[in-house]
mmCIF file of C-alpha atoms in Angstrom:
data_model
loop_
_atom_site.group_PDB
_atom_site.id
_atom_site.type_symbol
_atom_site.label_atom_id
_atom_site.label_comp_id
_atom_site.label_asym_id
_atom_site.label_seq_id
_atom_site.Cartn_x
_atom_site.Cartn_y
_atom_site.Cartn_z
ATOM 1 C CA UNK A 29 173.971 222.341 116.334
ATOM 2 C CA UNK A 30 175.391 225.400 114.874
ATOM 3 C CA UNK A 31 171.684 227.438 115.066
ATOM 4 C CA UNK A 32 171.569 226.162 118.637
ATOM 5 C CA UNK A 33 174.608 227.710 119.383
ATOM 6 C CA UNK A 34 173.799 231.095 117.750
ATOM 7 C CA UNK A 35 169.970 231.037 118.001
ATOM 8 C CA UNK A 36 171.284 230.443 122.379
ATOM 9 C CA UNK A 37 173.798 232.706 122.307
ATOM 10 C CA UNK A 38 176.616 229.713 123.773
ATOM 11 C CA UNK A 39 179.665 230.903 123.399
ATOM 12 C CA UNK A 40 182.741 227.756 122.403
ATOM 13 C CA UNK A 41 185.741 228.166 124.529
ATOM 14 C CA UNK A 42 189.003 227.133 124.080
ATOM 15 C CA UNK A 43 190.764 225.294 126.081
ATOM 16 C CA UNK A 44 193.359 227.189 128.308
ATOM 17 C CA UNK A 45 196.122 227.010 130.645
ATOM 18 C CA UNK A 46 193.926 227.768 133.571
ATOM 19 C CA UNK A 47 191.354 224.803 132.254
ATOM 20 C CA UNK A 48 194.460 222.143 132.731
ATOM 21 C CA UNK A 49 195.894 223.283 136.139
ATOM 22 C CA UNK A 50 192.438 222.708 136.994
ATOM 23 C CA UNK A 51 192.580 219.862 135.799
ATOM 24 C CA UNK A 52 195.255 218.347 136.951
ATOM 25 C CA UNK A 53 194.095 219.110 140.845
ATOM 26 C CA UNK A 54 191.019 217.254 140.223
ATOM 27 C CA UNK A 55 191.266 213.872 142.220
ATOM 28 C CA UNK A 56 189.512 211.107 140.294
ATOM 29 C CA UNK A 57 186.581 209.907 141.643
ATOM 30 C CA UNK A 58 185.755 206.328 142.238
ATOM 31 C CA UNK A 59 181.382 205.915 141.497
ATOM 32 C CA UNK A 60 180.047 202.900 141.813
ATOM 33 C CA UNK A 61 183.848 200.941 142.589
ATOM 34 C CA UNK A 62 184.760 202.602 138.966
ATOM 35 C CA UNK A 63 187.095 205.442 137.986
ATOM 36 C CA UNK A 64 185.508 208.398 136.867
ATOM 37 C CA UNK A 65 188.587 208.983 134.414
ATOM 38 C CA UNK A 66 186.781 209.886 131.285
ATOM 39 C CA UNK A 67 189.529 212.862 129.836
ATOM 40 C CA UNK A 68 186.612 214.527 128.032
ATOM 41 C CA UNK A 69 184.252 214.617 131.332
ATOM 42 C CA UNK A 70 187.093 215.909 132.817
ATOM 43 C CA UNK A 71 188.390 218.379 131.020
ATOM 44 C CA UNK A 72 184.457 220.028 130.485
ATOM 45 C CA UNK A 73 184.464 219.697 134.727
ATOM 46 C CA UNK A 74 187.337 221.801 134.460
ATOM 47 C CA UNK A 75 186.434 224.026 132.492
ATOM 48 C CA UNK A 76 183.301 225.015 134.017
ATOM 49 C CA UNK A 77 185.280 225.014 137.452
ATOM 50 C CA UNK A 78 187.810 227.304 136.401
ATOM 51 C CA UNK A 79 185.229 229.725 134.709
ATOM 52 C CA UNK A 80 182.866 229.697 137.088
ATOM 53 C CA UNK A 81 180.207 228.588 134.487
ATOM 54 C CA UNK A 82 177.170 226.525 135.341
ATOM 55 C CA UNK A 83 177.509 223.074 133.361
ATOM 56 C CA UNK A 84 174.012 221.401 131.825
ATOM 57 C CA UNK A 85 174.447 217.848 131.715
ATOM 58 C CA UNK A 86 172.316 215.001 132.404
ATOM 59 C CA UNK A 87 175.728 213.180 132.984
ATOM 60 C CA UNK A 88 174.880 211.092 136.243
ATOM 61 C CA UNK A 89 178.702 211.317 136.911
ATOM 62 C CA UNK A 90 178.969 214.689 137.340
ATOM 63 C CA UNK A 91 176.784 215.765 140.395
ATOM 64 C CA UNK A 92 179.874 214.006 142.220
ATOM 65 C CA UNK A 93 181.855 216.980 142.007
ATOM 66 C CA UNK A 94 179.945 219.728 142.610
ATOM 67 C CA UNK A 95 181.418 219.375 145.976
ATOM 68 C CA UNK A 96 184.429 220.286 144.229
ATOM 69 C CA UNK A 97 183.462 223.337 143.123
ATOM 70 C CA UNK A 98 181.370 222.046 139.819
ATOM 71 C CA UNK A 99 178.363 224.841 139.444
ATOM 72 C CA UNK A 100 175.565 222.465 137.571
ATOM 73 C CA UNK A 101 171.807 222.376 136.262
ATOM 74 C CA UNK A 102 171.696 218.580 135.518
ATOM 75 C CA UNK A 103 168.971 215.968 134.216
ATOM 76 C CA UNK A 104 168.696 219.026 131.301
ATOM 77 C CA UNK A 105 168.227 217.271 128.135
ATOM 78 C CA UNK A 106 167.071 219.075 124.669
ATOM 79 C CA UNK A 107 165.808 216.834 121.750
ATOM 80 C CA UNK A 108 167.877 219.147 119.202
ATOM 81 C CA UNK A 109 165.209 217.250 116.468
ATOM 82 C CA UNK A 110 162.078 219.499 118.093
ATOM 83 C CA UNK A 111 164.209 222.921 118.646
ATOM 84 C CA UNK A 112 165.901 223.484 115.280
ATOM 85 C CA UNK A 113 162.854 223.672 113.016
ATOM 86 C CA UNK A 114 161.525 226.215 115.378
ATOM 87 C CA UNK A 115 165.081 228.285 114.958
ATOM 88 C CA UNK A 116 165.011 230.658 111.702
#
């Protein structure tokens, strides 16, 4: 994972004040008669929110809340097996 990150440029954020007043507007969905009350899920929703990022999941949660302001390229998966040998 760590070539990934450097070989892609990602940057890791922290989590910040900003991240958990987001965070603690967001409603909790109800999908499928179920809360959508995941803290992790949440807390990445927030953080993308909050920084304007575009989040890459293929989560089938999170497409709920783009309506809430979630920017996201979803159904993205990478098989981390075929990329790294190909990362010097």
């Amino acid at each position: 994972i760590a070539k990934l990150i450097e070989h892609y440029n990602f940057t890791i954020i922290n989590t910040e004040p900003k991240h958990i007043k987001t965070l603690e507007k967001l409603p909790i969905l109800h999908i499928s008669n179920k809360a959508h009350d995941d803290p992790f899920d949440r807390l990445l929703i927030s953080q993308a929110i909050s920084e304007k990022f575009t989040l890459i999941s293929a989560d089938k949660k999170f497409p709920y809340y783009t309506n809430l302001g979630l920017k996201l390229l979803e159904n993205w998966k990478i098989n981390c097996a075929e990329i790294i040998p190909n990362i010097k």
